[in-house]
Structures are given as structure tokens and as C-alpha cells.
PDB file of C-alpha atoms in Angstrom:
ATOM      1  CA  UNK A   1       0.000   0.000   0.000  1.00 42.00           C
ATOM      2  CA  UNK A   2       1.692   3.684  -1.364  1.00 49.00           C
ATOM      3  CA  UNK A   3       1.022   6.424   0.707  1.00 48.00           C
ATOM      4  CA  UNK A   4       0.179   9.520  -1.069  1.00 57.00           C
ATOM      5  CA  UNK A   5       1.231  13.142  -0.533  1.00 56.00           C
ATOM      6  CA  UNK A   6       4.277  14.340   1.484  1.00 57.00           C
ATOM      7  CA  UNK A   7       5.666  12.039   4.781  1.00 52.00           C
ATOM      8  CA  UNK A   8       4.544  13.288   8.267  1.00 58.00           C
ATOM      9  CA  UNK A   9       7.372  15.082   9.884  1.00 55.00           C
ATOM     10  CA  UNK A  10       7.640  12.070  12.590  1.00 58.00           C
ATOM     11  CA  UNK A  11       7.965   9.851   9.458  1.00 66.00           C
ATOM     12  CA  UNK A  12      11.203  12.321   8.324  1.00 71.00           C
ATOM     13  CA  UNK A  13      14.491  11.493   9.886  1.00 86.00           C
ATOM     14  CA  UNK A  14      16.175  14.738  11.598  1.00 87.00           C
ATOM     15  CA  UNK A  15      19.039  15.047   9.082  1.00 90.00           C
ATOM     16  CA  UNK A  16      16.528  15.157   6.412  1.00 91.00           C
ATOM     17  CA  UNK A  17      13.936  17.410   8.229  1.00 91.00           C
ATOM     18  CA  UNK A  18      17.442  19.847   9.354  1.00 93.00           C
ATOM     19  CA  UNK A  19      18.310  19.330   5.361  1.00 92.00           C
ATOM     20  CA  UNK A  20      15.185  20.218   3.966  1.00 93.00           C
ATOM     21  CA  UNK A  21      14.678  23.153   6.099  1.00 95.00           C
ATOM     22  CA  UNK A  22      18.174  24.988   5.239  1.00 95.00           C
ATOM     23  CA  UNK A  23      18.167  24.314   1.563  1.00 95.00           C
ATOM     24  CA  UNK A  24      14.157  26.084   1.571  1.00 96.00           C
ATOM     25  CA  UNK A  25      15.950  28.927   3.488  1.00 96.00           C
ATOM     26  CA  UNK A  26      19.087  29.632   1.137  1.00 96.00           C
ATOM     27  CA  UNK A  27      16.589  28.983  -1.831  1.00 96.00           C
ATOM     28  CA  UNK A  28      13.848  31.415  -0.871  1.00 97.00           C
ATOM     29  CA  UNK A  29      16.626  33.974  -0.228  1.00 95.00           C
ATOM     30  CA  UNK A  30      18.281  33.238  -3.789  1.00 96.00           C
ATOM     31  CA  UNK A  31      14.896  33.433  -5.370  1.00 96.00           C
ATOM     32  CA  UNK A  32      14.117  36.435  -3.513  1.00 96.00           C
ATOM     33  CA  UNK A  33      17.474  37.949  -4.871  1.00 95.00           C
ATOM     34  CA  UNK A  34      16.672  37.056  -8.335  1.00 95.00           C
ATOM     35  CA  UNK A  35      12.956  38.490  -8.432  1.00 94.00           C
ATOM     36  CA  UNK A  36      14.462  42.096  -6.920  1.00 94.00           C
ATOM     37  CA  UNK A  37      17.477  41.811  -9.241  1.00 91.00           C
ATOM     38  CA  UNK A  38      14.356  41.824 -12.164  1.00 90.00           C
ATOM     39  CA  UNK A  39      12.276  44.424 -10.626  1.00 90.00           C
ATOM     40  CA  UNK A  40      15.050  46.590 -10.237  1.00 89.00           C
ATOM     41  CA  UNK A  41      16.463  45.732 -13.780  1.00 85.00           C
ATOM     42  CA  UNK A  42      13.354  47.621 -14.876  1.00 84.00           C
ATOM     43  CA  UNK A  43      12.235  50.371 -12.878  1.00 88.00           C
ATOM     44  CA  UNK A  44      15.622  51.451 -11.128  1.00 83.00           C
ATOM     45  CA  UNK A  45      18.327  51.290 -14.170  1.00 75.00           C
ATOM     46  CA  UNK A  46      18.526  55.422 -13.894  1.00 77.00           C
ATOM     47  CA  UNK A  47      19.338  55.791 -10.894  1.00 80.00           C
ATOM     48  CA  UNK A  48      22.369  55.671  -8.408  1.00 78.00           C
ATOM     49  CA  UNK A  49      22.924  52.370  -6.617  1.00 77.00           C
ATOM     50  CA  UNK A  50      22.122  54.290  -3.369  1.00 79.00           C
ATOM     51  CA  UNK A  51      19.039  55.191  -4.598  1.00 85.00           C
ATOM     52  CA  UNK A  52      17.938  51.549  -5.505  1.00 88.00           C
ATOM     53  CA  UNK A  53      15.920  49.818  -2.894  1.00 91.00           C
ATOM     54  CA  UNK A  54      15.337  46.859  -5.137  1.00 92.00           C
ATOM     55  CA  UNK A  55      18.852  46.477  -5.881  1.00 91.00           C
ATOM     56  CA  UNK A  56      20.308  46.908  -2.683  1.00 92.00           C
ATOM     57  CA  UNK A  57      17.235  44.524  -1.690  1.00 95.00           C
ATOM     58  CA  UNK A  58      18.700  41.995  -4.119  1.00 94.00           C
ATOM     59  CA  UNK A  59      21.979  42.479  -2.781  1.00 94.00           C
ATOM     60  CA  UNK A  60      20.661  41.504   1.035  1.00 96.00           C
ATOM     61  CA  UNK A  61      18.757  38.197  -0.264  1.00 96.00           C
ATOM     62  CA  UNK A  62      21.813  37.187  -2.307  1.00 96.00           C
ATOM     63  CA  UNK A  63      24.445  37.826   1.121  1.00 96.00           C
ATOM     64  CA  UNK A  64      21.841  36.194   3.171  1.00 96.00           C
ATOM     65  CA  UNK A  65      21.384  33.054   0.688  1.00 96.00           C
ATOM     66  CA  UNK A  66      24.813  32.656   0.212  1.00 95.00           C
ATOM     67  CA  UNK A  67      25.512  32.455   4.003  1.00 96.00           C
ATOM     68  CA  UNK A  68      22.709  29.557   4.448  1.00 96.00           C
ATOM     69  CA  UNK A  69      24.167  27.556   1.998  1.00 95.00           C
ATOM     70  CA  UNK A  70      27.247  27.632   3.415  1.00 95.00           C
ATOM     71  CA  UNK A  71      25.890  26.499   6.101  1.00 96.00           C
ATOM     72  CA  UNK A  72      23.940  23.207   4.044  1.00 95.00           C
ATOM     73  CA  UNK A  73      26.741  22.420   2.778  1.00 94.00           C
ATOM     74  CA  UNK A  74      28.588  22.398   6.066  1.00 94.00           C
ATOM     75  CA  UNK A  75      25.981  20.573   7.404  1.00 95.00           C
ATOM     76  CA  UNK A  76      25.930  18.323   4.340  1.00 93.00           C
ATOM     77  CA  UNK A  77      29.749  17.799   5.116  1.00 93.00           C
ATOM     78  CA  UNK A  78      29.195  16.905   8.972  1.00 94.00           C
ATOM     79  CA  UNK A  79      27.139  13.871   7.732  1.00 92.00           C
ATOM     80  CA  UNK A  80      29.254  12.721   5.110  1.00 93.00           C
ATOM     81  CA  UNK A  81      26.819  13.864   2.232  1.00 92.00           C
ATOM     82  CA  UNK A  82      28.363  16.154   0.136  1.00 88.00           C
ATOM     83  CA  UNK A  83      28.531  13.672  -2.594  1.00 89.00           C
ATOM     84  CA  UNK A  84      24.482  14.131  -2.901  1.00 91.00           C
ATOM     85  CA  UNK A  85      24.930  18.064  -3.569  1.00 92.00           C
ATOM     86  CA  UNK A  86      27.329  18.075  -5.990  1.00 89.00           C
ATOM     87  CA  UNK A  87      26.747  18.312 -10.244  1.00 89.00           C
ATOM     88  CA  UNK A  88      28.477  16.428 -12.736  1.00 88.00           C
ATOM     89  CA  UNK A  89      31.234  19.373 -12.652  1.00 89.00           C
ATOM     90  CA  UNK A  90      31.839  18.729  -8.869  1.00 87.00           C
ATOM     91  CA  UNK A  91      30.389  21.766  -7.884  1.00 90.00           C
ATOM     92  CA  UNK A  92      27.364  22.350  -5.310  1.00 92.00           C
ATOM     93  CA  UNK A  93      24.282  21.950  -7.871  1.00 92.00           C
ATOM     94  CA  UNK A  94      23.004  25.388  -7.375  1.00 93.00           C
ATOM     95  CA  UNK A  95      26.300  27.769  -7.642  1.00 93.00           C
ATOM     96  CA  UNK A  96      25.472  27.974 -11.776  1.00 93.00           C
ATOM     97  CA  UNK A  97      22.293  30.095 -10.106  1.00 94.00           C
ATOM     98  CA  UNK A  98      24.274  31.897  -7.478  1.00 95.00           C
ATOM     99  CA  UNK A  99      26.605  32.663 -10.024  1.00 95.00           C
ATOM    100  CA  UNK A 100      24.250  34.083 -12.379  1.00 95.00           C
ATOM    101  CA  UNK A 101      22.744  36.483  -9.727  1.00 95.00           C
ATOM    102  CA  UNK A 102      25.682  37.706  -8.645  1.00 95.00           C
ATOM    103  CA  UNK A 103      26.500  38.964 -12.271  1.00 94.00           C
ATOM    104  CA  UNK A 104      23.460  40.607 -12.662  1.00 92.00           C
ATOM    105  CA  UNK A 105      23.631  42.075  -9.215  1.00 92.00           C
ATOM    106  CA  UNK A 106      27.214  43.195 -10.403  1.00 92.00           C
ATOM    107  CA  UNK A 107      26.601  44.062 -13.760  1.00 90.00           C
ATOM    108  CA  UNK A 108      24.066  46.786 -12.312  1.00 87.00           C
ATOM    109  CA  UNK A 109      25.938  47.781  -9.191  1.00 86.00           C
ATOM    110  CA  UNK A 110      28.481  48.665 -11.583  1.00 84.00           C
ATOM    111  CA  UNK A 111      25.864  50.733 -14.005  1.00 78.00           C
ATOM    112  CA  UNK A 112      24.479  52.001 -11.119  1.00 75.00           C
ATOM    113  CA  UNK A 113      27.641  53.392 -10.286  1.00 69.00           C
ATOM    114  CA  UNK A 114      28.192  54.910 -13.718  1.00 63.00           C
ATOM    115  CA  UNK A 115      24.781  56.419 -14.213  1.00 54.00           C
ATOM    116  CA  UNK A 116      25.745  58.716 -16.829  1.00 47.00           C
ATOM    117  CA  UNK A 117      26.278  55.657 -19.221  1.00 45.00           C
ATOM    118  CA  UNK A 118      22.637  55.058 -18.649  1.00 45.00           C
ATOM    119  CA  UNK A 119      19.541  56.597 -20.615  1.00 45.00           C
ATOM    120  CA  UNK A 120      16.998  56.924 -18.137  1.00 44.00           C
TER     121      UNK A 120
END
């Protein structure tokens, strides 16, 4: 007999509850990151990076994310797992996304801080 729908947390070990939990974290953060990133892309382009809540937003959610999955992956190490998160490449399996939010973040820090080579 299959059970259907998601396991009752007494059902879930505590490394995978503890896993599950700081991988949501650092990836709500990253997403977070990428969705101000893309308002901010739009609506903030013209002005100073001082003057972009949305950016500077962006800039929060991608420290913040960054920091909790240094912590998974520690945690990941402590349990002799690491093997589980890694691509193909041997990288952790989300750093191609981390990656390509931090240019973007860059990329308009850097705009931001050169205004006059925007149009507004």
C-alpha cells in the first residue's frame, strides 16, 4: 500500500527534516534575490545604486542566501553527504544560479555606479 502526498514530519528522519529546512531557506533567499534583481532591472536602471531599494534589496537576499548555503553544505559535510549536492562538474548543484545572480547584481551595481552611461 503507497502512501500519497508528502511524509509526516515524525515519518522524516532529523538530518533530512534539518536538510530540507536549510536548503528552503538559502533557496527562498536566492529566489528572492533574483525576483528584486528583475524588478530593479526595470524600474531602477537610472538611478544611483544608493538610490535603488530593489537592488540593494537583491543584494541583502543574495548575502543572506549565500551564508545559508554555506551552512547546508557544512551541514551536508558533517554527515558525510556532500557527494548528494554536488553536479556532474563537482560543484554544489546550485552555484550555476548563485553565479548568475551575482552577475546581474554586479553588472548593475556597476551601471548604477556609472549612471551617466545610462539613458533613463
Amino acid at each position: 500500500m503507497e502512501m500519497e502526498g508528502p511524509l509526516p514530519s515524525a515519518m522524516i528522519s532529523g538530518f533530512e527534516l534539518q536538510r530540507i529546512k536549510l536548503l528552503a531557506e538559502a533557496d527562498k533567499n536566492l529566489s528572492s534575490a533574483s525576483s528584486s534583481i528583475r524588478a530593479s532591472e526595470s524600474s531602477e536602471g537610472h538611478l544611483w545604486l544608493n538610490e535603488r531599494p530593489l537592488l540593494l534589496s537583491a543584494i541583502k537576499f543574495l548575502e543572506k542566501a549565500r551564508s545559508e548555503y554555506d551552512e547546508f553544505l557544512e551541514f551536508m559535510r558533517m554527515h558525510g553527504r556532500q557527494h548528494t549536492i554536488l553536479d556532474e562538474t563537482g560543484k554544489f548543484f546550485r552555484e550555476p544560479d548563485i553565479e548568475a545572480i551575482s552577475s546581474k547584481i554586479q553588472f548593475e551595481t556597476n551601471c548604477s555606479n556609472h549612471r551617466y552611461f545610462r539613458f533613463p
